GROMACS .gro file of C-alpha atoms in nm:
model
  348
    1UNK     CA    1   3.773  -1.170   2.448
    2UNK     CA    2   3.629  -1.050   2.770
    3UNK     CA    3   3.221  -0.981   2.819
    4UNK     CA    4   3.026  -0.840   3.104
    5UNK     CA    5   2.659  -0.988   3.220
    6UNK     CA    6   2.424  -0.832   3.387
    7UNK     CA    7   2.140  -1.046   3.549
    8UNK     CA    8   1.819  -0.889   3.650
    9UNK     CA    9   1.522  -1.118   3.553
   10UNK     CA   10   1.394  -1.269   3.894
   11UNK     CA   11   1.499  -1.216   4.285
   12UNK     CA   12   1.884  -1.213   4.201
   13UNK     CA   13   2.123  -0.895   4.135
   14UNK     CA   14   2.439  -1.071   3.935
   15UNK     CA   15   2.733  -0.881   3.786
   16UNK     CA   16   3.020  -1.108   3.597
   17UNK     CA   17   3.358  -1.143   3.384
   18UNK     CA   18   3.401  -1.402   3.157
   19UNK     CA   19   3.670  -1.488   2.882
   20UNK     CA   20   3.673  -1.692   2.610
   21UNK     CA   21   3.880  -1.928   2.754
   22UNK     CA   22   3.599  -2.056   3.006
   23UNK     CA   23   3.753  -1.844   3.295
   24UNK     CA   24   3.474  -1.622   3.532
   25UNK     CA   25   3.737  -1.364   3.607
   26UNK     CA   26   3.500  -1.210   3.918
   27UNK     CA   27   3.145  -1.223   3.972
   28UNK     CA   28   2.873  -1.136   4.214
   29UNK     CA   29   2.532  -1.191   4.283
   30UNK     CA   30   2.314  -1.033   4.522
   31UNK     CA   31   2.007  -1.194   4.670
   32UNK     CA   32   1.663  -1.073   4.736
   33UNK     CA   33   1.524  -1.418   4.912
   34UNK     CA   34   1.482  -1.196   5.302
   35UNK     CA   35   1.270  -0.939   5.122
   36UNK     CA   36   1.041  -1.152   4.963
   37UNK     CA   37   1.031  -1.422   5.234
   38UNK     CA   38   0.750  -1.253   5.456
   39UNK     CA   39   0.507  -1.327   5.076
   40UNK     CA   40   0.625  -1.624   5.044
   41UNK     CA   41   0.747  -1.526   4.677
   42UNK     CA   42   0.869  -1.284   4.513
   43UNK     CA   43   0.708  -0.944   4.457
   44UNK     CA   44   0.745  -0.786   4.092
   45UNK     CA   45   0.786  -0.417   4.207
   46UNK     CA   46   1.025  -0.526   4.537
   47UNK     CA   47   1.293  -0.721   4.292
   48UNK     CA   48   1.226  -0.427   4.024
   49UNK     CA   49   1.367  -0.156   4.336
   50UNK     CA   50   1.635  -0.397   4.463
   51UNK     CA   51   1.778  -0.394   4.138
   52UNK     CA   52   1.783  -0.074   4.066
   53UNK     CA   53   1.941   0.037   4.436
   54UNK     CA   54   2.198  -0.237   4.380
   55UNK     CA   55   2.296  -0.294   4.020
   56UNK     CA   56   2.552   0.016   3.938
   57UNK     CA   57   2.723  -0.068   4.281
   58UNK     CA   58   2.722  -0.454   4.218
   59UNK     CA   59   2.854  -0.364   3.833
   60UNK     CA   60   3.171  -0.145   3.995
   61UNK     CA   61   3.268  -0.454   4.277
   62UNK     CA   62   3.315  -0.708   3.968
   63UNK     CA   63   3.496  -0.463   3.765
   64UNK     CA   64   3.696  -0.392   4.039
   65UNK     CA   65   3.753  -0.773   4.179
   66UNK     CA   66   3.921  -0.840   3.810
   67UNK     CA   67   4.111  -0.516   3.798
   68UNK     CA   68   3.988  -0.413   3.437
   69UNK     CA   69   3.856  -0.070   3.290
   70UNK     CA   70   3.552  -0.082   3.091
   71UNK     CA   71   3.778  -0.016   2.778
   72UNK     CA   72   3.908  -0.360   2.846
   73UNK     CA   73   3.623  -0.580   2.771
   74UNK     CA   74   3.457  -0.639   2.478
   75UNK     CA   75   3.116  -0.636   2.497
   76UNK     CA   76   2.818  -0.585   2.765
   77UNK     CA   77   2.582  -0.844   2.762
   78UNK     CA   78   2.184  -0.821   2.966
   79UNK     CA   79   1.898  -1.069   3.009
   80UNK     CA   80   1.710  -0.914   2.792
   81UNK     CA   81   1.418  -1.184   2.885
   82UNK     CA   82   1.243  -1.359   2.976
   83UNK     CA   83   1.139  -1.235   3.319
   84UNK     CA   84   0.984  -1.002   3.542
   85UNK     CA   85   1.002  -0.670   3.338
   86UNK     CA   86   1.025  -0.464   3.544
   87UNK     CA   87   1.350  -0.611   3.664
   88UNK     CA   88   1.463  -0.678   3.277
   89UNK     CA   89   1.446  -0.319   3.270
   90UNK     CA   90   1.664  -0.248   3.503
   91UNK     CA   91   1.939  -0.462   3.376
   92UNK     CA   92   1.894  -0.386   2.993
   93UNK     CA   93   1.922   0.019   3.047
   94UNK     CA   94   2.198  -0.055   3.231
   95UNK     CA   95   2.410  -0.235   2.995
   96UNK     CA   96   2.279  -0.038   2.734
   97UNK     CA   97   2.441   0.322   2.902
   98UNK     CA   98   2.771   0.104   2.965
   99UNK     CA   99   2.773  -0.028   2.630
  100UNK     CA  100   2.714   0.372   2.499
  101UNK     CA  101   2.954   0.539   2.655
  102UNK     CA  102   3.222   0.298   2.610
  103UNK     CA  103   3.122   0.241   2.284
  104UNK     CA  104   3.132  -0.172   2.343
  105UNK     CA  105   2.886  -0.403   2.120
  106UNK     CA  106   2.516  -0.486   2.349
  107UNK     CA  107   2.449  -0.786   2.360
  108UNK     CA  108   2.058  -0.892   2.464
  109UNK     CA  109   2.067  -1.268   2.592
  110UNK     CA  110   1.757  -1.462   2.617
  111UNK     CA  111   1.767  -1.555   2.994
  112UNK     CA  112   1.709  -1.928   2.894
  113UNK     CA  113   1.985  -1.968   2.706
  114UNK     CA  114   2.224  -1.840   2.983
  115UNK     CA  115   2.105  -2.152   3.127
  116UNK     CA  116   2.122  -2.389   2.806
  117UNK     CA  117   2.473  -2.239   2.780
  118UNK     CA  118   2.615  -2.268   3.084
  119UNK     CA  119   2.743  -2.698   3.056
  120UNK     CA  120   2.962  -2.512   2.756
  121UNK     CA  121   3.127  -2.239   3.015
  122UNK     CA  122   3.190  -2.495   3.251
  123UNK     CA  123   3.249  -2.860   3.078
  124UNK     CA  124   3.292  -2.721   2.689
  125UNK     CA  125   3.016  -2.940   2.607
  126UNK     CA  126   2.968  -2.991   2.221
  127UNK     CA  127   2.686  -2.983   2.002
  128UNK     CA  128   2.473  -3.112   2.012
  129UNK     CA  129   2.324  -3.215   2.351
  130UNK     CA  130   2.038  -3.266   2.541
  131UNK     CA  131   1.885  -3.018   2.799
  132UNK     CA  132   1.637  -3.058   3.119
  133UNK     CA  133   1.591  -2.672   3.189
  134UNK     CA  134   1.415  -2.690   3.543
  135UNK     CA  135   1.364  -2.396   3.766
  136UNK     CA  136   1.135  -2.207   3.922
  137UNK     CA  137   0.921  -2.045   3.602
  138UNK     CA  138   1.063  -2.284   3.368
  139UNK     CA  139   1.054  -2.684   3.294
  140UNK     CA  140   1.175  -2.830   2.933
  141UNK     CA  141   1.328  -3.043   2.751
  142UNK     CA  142   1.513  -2.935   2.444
  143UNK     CA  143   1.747  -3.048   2.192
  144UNK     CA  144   2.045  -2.814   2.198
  145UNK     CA  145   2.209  -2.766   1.846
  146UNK     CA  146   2.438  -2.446   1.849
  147UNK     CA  147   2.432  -2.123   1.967
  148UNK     CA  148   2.078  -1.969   1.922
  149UNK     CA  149   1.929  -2.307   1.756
  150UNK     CA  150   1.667  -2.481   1.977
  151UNK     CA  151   1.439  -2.721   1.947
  152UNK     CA  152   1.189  -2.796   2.249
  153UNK     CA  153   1.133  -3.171   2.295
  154UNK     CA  154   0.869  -3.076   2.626
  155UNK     CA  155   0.736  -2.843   2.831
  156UNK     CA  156   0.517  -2.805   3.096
  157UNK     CA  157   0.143  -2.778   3.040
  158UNK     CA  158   0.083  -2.568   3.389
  159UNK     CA  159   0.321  -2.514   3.677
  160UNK     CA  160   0.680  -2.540   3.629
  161UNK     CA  161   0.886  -2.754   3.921
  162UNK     CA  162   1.047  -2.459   4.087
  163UNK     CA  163   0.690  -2.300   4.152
  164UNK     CA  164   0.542  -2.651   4.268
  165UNK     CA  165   0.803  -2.649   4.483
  166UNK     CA  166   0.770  -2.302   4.621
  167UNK     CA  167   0.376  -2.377   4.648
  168UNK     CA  168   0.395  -2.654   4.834
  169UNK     CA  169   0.689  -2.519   5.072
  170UNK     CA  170   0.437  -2.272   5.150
  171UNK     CA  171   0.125  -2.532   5.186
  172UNK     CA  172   0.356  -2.719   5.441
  173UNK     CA  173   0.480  -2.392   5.633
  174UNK     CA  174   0.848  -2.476   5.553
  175UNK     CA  175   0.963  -2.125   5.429
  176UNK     CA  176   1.103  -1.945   5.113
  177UNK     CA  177   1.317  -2.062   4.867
  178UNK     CA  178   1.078  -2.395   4.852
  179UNK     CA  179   1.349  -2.581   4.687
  180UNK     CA  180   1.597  -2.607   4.953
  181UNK     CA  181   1.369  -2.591   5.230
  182UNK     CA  182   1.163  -2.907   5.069
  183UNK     CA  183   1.463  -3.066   5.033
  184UNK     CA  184   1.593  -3.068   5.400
  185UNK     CA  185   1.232  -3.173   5.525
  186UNK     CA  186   1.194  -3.439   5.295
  187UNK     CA  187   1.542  -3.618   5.406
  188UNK     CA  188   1.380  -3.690   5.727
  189UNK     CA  189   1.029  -3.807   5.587
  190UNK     CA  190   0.893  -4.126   5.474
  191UNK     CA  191   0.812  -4.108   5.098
  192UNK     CA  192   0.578  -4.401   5.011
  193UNK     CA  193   0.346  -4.277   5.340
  194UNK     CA  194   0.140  -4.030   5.083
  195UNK     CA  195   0.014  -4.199   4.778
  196UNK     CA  196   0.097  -3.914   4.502
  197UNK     CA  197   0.027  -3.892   4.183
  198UNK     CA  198   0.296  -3.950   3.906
  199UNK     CA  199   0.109  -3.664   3.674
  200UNK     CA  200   0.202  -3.751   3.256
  201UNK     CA  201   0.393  -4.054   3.386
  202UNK     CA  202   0.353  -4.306   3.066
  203UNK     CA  203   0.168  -4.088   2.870
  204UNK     CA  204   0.328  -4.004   2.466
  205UNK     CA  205   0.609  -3.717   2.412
  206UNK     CA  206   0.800  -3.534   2.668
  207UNK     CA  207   0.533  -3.255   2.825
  208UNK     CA  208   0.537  -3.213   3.183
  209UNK     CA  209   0.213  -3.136   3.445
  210UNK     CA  210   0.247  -3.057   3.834
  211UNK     CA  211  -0.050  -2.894   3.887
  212UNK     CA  212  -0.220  -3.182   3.960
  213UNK     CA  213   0.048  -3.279   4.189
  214UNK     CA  214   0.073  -2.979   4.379
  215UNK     CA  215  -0.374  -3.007   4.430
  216UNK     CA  216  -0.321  -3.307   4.580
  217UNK     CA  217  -0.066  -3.198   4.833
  218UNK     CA  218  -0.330  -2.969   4.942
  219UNK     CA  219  -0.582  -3.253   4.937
  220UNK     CA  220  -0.395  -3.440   5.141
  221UNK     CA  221  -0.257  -3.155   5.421
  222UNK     CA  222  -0.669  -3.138   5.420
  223UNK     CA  223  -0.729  -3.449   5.521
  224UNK     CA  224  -0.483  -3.476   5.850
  225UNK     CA  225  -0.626  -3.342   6.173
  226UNK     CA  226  -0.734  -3.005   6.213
  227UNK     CA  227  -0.454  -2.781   6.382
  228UNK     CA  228  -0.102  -2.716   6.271
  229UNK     CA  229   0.141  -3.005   6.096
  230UNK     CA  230   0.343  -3.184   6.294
  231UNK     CA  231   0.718  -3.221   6.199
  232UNK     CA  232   0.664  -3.583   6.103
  233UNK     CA  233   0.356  -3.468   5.886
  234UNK     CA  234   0.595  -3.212   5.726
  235UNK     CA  235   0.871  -3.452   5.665
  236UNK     CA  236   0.656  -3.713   5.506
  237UNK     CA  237   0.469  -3.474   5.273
  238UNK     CA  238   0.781  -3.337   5.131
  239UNK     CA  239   0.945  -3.680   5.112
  240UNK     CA  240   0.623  -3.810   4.895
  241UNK     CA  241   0.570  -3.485   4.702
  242UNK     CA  242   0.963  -3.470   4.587
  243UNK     CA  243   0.974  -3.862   4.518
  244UNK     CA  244   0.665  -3.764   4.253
  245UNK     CA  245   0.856  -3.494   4.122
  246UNK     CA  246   1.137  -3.661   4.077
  247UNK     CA  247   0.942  -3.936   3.929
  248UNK     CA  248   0.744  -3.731   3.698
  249UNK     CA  249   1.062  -3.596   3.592
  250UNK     CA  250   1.241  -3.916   3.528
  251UNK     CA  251   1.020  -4.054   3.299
  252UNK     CA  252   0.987  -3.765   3.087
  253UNK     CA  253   1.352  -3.727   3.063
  254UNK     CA  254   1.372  -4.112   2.960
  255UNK     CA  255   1.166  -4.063   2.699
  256UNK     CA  256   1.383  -3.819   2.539
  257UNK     CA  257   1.686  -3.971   2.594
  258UNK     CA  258   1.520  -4.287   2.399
  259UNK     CA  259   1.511  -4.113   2.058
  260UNK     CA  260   1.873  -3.848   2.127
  261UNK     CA  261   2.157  -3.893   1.973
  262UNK     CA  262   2.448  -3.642   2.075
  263UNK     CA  263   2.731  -3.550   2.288
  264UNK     CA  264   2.543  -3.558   2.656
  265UNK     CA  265   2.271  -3.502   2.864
  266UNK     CA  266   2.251  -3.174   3.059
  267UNK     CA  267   2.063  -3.055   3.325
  268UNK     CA  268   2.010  -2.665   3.436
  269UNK     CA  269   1.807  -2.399   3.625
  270UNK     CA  270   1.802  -2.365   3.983
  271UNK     CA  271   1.572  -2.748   4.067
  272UNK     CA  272   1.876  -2.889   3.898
  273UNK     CA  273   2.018  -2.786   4.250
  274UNK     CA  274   1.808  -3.088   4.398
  275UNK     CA  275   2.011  -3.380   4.507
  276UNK     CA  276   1.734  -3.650   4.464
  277UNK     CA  277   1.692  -3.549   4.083
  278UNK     CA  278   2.062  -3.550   4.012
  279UNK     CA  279   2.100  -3.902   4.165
  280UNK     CA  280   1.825  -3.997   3.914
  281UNK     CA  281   1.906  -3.814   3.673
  282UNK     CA  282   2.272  -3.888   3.647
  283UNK     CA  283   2.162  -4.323   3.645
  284UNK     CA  284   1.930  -4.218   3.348
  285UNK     CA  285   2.236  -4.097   3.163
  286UNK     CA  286   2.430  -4.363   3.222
  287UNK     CA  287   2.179  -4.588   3.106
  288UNK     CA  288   2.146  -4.422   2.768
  289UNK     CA  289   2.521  -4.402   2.748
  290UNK     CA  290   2.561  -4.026   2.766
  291UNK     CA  291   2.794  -3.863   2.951
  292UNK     CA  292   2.585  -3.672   3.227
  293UNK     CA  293   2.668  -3.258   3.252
  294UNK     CA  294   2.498  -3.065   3.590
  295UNK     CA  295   2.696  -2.737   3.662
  296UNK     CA  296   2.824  -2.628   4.005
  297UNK     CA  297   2.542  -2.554   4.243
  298UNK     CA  298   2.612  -2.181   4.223
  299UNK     CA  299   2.567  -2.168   3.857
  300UNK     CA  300   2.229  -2.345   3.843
  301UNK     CA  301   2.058  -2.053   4.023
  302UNK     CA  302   2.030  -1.724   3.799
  303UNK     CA  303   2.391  -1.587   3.796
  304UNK     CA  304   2.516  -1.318   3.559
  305UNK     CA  305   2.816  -1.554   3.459
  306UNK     CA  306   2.596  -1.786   3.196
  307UNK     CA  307   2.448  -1.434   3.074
  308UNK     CA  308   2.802  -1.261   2.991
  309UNK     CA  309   2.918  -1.603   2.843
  310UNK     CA  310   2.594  -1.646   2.628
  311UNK     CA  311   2.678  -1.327   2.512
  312UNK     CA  312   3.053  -1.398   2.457
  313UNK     CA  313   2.938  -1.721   2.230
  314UNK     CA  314   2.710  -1.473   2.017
  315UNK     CA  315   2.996  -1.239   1.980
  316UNK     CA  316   3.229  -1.485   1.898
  317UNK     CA  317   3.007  -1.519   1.607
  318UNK     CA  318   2.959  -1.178   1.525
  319UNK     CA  319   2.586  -1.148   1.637
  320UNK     CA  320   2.526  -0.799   1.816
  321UNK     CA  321   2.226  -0.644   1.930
  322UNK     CA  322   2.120  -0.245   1.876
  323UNK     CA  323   2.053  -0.042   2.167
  324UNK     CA  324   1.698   0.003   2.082
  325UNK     CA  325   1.613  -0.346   2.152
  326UNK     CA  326   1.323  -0.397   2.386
  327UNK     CA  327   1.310  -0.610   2.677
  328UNK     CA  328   1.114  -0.900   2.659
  329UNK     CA  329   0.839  -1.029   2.918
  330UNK     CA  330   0.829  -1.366   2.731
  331UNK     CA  331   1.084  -1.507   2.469
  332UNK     CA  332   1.082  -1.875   2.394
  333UNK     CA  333   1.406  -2.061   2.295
  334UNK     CA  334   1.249  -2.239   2.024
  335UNK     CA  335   1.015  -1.994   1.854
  336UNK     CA  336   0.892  -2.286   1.586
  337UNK     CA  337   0.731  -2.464   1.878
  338UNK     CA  338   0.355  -2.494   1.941
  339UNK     CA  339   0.239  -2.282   2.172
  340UNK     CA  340   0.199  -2.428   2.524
  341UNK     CA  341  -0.055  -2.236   2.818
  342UNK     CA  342   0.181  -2.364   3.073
  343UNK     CA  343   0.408  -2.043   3.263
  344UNK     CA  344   0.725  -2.304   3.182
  345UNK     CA  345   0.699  -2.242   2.803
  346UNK     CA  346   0.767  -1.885   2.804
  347UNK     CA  347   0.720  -1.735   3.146
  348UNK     CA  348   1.018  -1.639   3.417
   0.00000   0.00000   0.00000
């Protein structure tokens, strides 16, 4: 069984093969971080146009890379959410015409489970496990019980990580991706020099908050001498404002782990990239006696290989979409769940 994925939902153009024996037979992904970079984030109607200039041509190089005809494969799987739209779009008609004319099943994949999915394409993790989904519009915890059965644990209240991050990057005049660039400022900074709040830290259940967190960066940048930051300014405030996050973080997933019993403890979504979180998060496993699952860097980031192998798992289990189904601004794994006015519950 062979499926194709098409990812379209944020800043990256993806195109990928997968079997059903766990093998990515080619993939590619395309990013969009240089246009956005002079905004400092990314631009709805930029990523919708980069998408659509780049997708067909991206489609034909993976097809091409793993020597197959379209006849070949078995189904064409989309994020069909959530996500920018106008991006979704973009992805969704495309799979759609390809599924058409070959006459292949569609597959629409919630973008969130590509990620939830992805510890089973690379490590064949069983069900059920546990899942930190952290990224840039997203920040959860969920119980993960089988293919399409979720059941959120936490979310976040306001910002999602990935957005602190990006905010505060920006607050501290390090660039775009904030991730990365927060990352390689803070290994050079002293962390306990900025007293930062550990926002939910203690409190009951597994919710998350970094708004507050991210207001007092600002507070702080405020309160240094007037003029531009120094490096050593820099390098501090990142240190302190990741060793919060990561805090924060940490004591949410504990929580969780507390009352979980399953196969392991997975982490996912492109802050799952951060070295400082692993490191935590991979002694918090082994304190709760789970065997700790982060995928390769590469797949943390949106990729089109968890997308065509969460589609792959549906088909496997003869779940197919129609080609009338809409793309989806907001789609939460677990629909059961109370509503949350945080952008991690639902938002891309």
């Amino acid at each position: 069984m062979i499926v194709l994925g098409l990812e379209t939902s944020c800043d990256e153009t993806a195109a990928a093969l997968v079997d059903g024996d766990r093998n990515i037979l080619a993939e590619v992904v395309l990013s969009q971080f240089e246009e956005h970079r002079p905004y400092g984030g990314v631009v709805p109607e930029i990523a919708a146009r980069g998408h659509l200039d780049h997708i067909d041509r991206l489609t034909a190089e993976v097809m091409k890379r793993a020597a197959l005809p379209f006849d070949a494969i078995d189904g064409v799987a989309a994020t069909t959410g959530p996500g920018l739209i106008g991006g979704v779009i973009v992805g969704v008609m495309t799979a759609k015409a390809i599924a058409a004319v070959h006459r292949k099943p569609f597959l629409a994949v919630n973008h969130l489970e590509g990620h939830a999915l992805t510890a089973r394409l690379t490590d064949d993790v069983a069900f059920p496990y546990l899942l930190l989904l952290v990224s840039g519009g997203h920040c959860q915890i969920l119980a993960v019980e089988g293919v399409g059965q979720y059941r959120r644990l936490g979310t976040t209240i306001d910002d999602a990580a990935g957005e602190a991050f990006d905010k505060v990057a920006k607050m501290l005049g390090l660039g775009y991706p904030g991730g990365p660039a927060v990352q390689a400022a803070a290994k050079a900074g002293d962390a306990a020099r900025f007293p930062f709040p550990r926002p939910m830290k203690g409190r009951p259940g597994c919710d998350f908050s970094f708004s507050g967190l991210k207001t007092s960066v600002r507070q702080m940048v405020e309160k240094l001498p007037p003029g531009p930051l120094s490096d050593h300014d820099k390098a501090d405030l990142a240190a302190g404002f990741q060793a919060a996050v990561v805090d924060s973080i940490a004591d949410r997933v504990k929580r969780a782990l507390r009352d979980f019993r399953g196969s392991a403890f997975v982490v996912a979504g492109g802050v799952a990239a951060n070295s400082a979180l692993r490191a935590r998060l991979t002694a918090l496993s082994a304190e709760a006696g789970l065997p700790f699952i982060a995928p390769p860097l590469r797949l943390c980031t949106d990729n089109a290989a968890m997308i065509a192998w969460a589609g792959l798992e549906h088909l496997r289990l003869g779940r197919t979409d129609p080609l009338d189904t809409r793309p989806r601004p907001r789609w939460p794994l677990d629909p059961e769940a109370p509503k949350s006015r945080g952008a991690g519950a639902v938002k891309a």
